[in-house]
mmCIF file of C-alpha atoms and ligand atoms in Angstrom:
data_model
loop_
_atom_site.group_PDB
_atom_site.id
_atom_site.type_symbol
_atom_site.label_atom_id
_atom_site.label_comp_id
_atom_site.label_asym_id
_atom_site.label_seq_id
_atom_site.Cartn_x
_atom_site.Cartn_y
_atom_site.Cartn_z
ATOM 1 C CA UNK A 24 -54.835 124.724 -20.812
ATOM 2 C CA UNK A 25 -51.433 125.456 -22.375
ATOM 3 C CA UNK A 26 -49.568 124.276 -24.420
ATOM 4 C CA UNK A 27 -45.606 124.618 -22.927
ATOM 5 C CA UNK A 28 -42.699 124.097 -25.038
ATOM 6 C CA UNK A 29 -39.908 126.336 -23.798
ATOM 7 C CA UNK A 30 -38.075 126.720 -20.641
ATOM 8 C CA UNK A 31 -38.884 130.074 -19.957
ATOM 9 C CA UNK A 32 -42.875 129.081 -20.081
ATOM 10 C CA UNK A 33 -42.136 126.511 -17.877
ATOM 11 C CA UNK A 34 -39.938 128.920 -15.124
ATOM 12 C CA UNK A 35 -43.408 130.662 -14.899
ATOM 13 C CA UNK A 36 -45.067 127.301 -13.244
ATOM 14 C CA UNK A 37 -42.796 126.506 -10.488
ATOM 15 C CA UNK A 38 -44.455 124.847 -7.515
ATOM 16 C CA UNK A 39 -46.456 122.693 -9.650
ATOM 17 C CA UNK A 40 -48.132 119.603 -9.048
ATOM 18 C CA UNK A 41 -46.047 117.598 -11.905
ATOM 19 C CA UNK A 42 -47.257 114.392 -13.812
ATOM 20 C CA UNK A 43 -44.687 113.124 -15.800
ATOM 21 C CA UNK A 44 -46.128 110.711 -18.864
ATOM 22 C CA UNK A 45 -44.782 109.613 -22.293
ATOM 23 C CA UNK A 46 -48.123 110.282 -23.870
ATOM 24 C CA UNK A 47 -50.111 108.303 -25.095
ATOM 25 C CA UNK A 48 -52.765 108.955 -22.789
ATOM 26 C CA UNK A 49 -55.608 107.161 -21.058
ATOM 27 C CA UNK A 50 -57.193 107.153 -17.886
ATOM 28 C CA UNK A 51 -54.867 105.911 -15.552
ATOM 29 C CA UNK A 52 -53.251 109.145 -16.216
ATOM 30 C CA UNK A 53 -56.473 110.564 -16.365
ATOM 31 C CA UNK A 54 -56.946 109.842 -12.648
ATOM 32 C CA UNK A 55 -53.223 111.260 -12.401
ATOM 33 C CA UNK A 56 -54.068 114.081 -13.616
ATOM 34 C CA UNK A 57 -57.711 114.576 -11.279
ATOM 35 C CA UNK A 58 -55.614 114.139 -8.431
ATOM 36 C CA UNK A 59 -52.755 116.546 -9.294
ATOM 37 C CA UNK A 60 -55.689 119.193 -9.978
ATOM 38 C CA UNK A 61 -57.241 118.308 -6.652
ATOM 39 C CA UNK A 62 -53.816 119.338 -5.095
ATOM 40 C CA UNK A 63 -54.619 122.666 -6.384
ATOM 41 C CA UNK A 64 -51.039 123.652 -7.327
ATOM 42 C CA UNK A 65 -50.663 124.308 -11.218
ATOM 43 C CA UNK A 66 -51.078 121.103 -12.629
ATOM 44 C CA UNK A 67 -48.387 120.354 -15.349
ATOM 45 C CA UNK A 68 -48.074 117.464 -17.480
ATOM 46 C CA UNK A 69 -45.195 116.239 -19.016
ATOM 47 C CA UNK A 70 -45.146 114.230 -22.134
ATOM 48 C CA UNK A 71 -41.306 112.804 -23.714
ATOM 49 C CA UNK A 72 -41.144 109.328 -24.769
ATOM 50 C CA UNK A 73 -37.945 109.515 -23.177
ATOM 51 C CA UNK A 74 -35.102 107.633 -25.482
ATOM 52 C CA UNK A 75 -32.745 106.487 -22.362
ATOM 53 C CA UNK A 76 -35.141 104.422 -20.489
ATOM 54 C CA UNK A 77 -35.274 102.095 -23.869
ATOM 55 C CA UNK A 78 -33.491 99.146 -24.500
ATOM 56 C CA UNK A 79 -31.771 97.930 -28.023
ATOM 57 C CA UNK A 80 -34.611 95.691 -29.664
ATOM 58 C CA UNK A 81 -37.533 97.819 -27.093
ATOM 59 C CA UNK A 82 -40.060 99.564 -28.598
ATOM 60 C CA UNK A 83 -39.030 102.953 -28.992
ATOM 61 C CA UNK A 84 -39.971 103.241 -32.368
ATOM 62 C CA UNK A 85 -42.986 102.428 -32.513
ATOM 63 C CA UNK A 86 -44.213 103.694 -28.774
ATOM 64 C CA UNK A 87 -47.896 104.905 -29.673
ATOM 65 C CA UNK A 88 -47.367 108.920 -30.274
ATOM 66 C CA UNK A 89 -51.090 110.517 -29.714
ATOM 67 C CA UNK A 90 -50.514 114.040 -29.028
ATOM 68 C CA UNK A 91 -53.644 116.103 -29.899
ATOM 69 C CA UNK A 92 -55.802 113.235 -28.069
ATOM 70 C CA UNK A 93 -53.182 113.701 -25.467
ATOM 71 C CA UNK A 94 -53.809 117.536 -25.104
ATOM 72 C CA UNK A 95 -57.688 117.213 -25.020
ATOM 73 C CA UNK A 96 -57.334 114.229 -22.079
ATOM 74 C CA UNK A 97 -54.868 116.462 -20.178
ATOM 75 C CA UNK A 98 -57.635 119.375 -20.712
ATOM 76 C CA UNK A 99 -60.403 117.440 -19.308
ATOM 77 C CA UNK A 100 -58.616 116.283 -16.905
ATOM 78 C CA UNK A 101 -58.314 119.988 -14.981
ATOM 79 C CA UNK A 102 -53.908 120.591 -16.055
ATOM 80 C CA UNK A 103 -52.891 123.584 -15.985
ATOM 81 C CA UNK A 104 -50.266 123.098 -19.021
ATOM 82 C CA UNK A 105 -48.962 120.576 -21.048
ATOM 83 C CA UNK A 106 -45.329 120.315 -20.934
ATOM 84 C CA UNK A 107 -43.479 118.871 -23.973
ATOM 85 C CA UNK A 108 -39.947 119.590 -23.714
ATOM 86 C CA UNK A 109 -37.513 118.554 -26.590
ATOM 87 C CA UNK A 110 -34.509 116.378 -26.486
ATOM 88 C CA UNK A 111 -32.174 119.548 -26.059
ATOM 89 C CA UNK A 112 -33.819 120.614 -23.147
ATOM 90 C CA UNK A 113 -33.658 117.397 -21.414
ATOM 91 C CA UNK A 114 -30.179 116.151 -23.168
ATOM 92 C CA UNK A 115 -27.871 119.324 -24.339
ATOM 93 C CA UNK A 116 -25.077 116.814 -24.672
ATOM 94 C CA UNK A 117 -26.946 114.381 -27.291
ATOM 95 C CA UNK A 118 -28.669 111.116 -27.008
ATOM 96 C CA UNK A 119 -25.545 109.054 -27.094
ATOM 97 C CA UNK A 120 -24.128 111.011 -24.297
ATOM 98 C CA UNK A 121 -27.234 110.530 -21.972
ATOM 99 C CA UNK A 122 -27.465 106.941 -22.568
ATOM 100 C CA UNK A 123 -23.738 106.817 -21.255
ATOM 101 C CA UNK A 124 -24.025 109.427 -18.559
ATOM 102 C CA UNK A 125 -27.525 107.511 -17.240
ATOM 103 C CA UNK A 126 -25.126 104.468 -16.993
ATOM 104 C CA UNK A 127 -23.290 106.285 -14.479
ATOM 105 C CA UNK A 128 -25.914 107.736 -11.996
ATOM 106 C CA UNK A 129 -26.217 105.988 -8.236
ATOM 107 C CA UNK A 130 -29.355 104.757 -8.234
ATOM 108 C CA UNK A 131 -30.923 103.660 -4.720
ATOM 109 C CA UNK A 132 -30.927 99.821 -3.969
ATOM 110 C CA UNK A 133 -34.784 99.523 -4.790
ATOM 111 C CA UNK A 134 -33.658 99.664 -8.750
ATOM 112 C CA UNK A 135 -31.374 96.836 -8.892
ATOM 113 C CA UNK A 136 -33.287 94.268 -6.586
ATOM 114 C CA UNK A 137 -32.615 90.807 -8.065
ATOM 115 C CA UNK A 138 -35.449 88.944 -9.969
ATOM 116 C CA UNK A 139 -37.206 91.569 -11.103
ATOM 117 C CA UNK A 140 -37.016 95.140 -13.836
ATOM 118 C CA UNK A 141 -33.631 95.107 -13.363
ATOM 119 C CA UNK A 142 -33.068 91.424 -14.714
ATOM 120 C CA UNK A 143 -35.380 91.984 -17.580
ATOM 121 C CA UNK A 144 -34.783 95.387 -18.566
ATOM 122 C CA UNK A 145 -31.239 96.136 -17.135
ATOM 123 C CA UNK A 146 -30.661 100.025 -17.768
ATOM 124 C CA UNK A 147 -34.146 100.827 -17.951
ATOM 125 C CA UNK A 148 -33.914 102.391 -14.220
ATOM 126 C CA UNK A 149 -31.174 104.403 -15.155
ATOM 127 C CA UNK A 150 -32.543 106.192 -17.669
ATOM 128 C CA UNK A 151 -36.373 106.433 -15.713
ATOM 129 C CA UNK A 152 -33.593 107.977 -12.875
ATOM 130 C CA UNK A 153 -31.822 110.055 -15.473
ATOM 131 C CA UNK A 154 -35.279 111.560 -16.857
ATOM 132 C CA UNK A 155 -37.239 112.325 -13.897
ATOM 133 C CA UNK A 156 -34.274 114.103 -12.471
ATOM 134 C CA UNK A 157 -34.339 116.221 -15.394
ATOM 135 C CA UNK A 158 -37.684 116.744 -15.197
ATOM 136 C CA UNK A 159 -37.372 117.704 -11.337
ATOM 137 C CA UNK A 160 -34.552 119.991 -11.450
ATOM 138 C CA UNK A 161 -35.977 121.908 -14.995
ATOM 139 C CA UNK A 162 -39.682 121.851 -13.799
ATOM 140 C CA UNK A 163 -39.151 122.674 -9.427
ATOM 141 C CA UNK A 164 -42.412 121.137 -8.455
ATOM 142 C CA UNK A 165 -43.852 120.600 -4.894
ATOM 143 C CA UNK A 166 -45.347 117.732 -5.452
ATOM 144 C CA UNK A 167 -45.054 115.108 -8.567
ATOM 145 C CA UNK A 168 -47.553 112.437 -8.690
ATOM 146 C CA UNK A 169 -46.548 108.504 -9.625
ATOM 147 C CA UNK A 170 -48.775 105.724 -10.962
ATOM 148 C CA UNK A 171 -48.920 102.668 -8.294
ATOM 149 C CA UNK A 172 -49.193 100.531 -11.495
ATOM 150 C CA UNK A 173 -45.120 100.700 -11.574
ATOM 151 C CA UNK A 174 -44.970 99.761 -8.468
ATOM 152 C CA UNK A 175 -40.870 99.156 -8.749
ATOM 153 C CA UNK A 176 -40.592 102.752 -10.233
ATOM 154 C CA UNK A 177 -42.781 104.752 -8.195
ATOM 155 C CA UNK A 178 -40.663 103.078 -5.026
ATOM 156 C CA UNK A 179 -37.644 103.692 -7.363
ATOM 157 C CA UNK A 180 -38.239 107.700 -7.455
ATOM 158 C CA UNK A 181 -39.757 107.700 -3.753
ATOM 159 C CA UNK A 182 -36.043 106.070 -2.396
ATOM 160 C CA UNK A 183 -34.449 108.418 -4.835
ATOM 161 C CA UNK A 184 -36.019 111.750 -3.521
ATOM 162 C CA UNK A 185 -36.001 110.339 0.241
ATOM 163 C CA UNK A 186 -32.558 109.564 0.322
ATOM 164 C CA UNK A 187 -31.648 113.232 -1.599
ATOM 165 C CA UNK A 188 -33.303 114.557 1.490
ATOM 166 C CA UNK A 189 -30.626 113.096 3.988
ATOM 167 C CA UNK A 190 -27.873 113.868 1.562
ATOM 168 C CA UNK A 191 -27.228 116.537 -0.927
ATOM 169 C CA UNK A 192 -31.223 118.006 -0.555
ATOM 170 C CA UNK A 193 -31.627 118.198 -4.354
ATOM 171 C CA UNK A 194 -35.172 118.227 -4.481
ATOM 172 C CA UNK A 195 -36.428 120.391 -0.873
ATOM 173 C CA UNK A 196 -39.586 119.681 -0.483
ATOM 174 C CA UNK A 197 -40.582 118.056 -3.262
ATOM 175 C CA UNK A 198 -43.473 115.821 -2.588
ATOM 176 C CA UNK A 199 -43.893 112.345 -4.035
ATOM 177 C CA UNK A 200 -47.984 111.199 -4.521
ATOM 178 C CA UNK A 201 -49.354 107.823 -4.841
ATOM 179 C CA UNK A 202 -51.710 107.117 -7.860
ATOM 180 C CA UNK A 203 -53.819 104.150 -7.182
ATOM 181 C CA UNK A 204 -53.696 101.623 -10.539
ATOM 182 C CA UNK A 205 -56.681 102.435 -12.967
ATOM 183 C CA UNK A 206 -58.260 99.187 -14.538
ATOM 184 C CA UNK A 207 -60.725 98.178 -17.408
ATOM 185 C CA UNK A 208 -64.414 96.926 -15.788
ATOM 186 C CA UNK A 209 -62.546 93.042 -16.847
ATOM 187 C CA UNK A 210 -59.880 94.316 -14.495
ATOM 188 C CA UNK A 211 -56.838 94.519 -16.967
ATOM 189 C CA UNK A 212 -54.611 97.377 -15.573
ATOM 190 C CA UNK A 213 -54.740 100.388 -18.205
ATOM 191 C CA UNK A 214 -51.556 100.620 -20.530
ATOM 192 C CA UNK A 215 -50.473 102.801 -22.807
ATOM 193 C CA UNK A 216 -49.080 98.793 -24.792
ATOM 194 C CA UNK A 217 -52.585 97.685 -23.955
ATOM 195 C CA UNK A 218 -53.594 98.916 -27.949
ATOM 196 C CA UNK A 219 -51.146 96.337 -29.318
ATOM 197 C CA UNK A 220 -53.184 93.506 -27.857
ATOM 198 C CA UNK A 221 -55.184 91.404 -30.879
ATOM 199 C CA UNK A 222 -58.423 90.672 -30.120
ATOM 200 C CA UNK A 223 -57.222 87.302 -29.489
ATOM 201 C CA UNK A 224 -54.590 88.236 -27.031
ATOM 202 C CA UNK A 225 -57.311 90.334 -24.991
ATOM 203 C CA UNK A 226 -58.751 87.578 -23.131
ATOM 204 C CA UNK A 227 -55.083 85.781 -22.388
ATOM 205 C CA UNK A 228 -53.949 89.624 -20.823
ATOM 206 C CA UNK A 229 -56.506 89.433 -18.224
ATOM 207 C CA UNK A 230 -54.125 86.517 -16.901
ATOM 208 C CA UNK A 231 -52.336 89.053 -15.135
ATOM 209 C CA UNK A 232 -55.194 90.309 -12.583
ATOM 210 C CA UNK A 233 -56.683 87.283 -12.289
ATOM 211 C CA UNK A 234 -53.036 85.762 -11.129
ATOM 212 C CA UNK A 235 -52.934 88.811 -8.723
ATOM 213 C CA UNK A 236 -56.430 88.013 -7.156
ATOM 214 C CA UNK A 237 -56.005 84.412 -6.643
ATOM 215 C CA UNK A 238 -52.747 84.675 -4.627
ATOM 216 C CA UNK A 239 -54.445 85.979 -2.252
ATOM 217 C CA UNK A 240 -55.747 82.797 -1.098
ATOM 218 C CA UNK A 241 -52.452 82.135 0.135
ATOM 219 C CA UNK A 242 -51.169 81.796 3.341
ATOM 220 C CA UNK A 243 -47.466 82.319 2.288
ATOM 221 C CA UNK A 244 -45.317 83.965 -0.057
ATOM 222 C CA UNK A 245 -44.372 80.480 -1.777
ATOM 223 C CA UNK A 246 -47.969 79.556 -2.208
ATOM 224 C CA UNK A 247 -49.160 82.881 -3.309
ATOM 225 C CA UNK A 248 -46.170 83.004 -6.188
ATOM 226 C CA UNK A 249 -47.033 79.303 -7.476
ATOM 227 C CA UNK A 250 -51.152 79.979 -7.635
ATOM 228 C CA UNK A 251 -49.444 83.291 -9.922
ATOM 229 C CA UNK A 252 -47.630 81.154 -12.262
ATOM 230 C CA UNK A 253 -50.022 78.787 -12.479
ATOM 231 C CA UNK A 254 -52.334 81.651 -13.920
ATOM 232 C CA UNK A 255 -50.543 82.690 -15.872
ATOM 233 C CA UNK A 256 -49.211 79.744 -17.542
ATOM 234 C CA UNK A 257 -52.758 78.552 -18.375
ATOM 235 C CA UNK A 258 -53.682 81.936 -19.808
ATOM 236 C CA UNK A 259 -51.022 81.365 -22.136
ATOM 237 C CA UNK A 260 -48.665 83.608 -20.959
ATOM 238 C CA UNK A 261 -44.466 83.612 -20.526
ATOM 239 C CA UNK A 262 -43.980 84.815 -17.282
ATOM 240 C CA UNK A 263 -40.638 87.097 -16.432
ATOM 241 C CA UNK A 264 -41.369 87.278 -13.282
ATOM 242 C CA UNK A 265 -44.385 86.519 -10.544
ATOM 243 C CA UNK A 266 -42.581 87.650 -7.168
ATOM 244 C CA UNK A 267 -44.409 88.368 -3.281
ATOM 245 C CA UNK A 268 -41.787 91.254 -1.759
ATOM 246 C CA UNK A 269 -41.812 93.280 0.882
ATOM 247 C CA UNK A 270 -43.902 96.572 -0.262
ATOM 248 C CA UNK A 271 -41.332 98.523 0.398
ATOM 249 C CA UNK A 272 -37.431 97.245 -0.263
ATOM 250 C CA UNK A 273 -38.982 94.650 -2.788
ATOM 251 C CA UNK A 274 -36.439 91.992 -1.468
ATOM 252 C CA UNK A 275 -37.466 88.644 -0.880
ATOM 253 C CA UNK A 276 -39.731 87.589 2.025
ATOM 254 C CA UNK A 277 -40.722 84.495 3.698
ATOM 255 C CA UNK A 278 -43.848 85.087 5.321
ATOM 256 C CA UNK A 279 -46.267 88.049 5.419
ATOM 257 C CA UNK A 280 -46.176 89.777 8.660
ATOM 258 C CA UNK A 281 -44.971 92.743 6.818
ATOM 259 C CA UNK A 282 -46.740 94.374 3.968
ATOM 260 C CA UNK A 283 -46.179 92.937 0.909
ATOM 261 C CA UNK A 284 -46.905 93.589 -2.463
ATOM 262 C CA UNK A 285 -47.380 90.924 -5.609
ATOM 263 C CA UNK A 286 -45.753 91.875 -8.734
ATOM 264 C CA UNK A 287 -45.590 90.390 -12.329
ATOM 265 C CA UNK A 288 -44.207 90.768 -15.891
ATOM 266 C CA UNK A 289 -45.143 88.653 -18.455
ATOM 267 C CA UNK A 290 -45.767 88.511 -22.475
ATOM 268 C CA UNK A 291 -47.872 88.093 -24.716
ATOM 269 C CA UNK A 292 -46.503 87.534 -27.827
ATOM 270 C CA UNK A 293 -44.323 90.607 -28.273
ATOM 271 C CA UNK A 294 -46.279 92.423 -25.761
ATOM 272 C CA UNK A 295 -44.944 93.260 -22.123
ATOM 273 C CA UNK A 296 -47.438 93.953 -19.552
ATOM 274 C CA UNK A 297 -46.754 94.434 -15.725
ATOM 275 C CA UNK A 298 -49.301 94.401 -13.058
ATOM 276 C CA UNK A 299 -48.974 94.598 -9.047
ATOM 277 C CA UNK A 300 -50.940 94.827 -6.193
ATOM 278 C CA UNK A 301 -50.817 94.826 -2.351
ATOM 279 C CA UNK A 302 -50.718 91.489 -0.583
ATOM 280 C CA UNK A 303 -53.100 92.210 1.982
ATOM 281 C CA UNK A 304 -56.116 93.811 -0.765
ATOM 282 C CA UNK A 305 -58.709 90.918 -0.203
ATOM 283 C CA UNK A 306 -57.738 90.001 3.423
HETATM 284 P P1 AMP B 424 -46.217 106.231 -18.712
HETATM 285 O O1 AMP B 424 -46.792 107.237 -19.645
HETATM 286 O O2 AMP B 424 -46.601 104.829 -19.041
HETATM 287 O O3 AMP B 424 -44.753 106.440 -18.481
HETATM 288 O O4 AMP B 424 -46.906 106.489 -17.320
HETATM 289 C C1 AMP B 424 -46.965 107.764 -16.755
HETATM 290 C C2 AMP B 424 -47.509 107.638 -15.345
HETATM 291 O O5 AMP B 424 -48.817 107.083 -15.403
HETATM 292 C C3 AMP B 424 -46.677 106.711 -14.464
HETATM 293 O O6 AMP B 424 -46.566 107.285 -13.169
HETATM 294 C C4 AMP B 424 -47.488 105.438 -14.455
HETATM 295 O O7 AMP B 424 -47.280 104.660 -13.298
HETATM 296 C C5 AMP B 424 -48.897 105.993 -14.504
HETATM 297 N N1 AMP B 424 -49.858 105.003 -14.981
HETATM 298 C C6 AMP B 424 -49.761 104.234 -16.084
HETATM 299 N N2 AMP B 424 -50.813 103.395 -16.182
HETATM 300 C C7 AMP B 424 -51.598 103.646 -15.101
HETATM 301 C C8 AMP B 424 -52.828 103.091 -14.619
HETATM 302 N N3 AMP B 424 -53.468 102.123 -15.249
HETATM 303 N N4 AMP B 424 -53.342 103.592 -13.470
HETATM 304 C C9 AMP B 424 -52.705 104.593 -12.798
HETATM 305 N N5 AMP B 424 -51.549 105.147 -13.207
HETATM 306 C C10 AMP B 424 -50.991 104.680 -14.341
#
């Protein structure tokens, strides 16, 4: 596998199947990773804790950094290369400038939905837009694979290349891939924040899947998102959000003859963990 820091490596890989991470990795992108291979384009991974997708007070700083673990999962995992690019090839203009510039960007309707990201991280969608244009347009893949487990974000970059393809055709045949979410034997959804759990807090994090697999007892949206705070509440956790929308606009729905999808943020001290999953997985 190599090791890619320059944009004239990079040129040489066009076509690729491209995983874009911030490090950090475990197998959730593992699987990513498998399945790009499986494609059997050049697999590239990208890895940029990327500063724009941040907000003040968010845990930039102190975002785990692993890269020589990183290299040897990516390995293992059949990629071709290992992309890091620096903050000049991604921002020539500076930081500062990006942050404002990411402000500015049309993002599709699927970023702003009220109730969820957007009300607890406003900005963060902009600059998850801002980078994995970036990546796209330096990189040219044909195909760039998504984790399911940011569920709002993978249907975020789907809208964003989907509706490119009706209008200016930015991206021609790029090819957006579904990553199913990867989970610990307890069920806890792999995260890169899961390592700044206590051993304490372990047990109270598995409120989120267990909240996801009891709503689906219910026969209606309303139902389903009280059995989720109730979960969650009694595993101790403050709940941003625990939300039933349609799987594919994420608005608001009032019954589920459409597929749906469950979605949740909540923390754990100053831990924030997000977990989905389909409506319809244990019917
Ligand atoms: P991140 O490094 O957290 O930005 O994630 C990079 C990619 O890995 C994103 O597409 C995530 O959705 C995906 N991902 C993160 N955790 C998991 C998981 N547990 N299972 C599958 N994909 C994941």
């Amino acid at each position: 596998m190599r090791c890619i820091t320059t944009l004239a490596e990079l040129s040489a890989l066009e076509s690729a199947c491209l995983v874009p991470t911030m490090g950090a990795l475990h197998e959730g992108h593992g699987s990513l990773i498998r399945l790009a291979a499986a494609t059997g384009a050049p697999t590239v991974v990208s890895i940029f804790v990327n500063p724009t997708q941040f907000g003040p007070g968010e845990d930039f700083d102190r975002y785990p950094r692993t890269l020589e673990a990183d290299l040897d999962l990516a390995s293992a995992c059949g990629a071709t290369a290992c992309w890091i690019p620096s903050v000049e090839d991604l921002y020539p203009r500076g930081v500062d400038s990006a942050r404002a510039e990411a402000l500015e960007m049309a993002l599709p309707q699927v970023a702003t939905c009220p109730g969820l990201e957007d009300r607890c991280r406003p900005g963060h969608f902009a600059g998850v837009a801002q980078v994995v244009a970036r990546l796209f347009d330096l990189a040219r893949p044909g195909s760039a694979i998504f984790g399911e487990k940011d569920y709002q974000q993978l249907r975020v970059i789907e809208s964003m290349v989907e509706s490119d393809r009706s209008g200016e055709n930015r991206w021609p045949n790029l090819r957006i891939l579904r990553g199913p979410t990867v989970r610990e034997p307890d069920g806890l959804a792999m995260s890169s924040r899961n390592r700044y759990l206590s051993e304490a807090e372990r047990p109270q994090a598995l409120g989120l899947s267990k909240a996801l697999q009891v709503a689906h007892a219910a026969q209606r949206p309303a139902t389903a998102e009280q059995l989720m705070r109730e979960t969650l509440e009694s595993h101790g956790l403050a709940i941003e959000y625990a939300a039933v929308r349609d799987a594919d606009g994420l608005q608001p729905i009032e019954d589920f003859r459409r597929p749906a999808r469950l979605l949740i943020a909540a923390r754990l001290g100053s831990v924030r963990l997000i977990d989905n999953a389909p409506a319809t997985i244990w019917r």
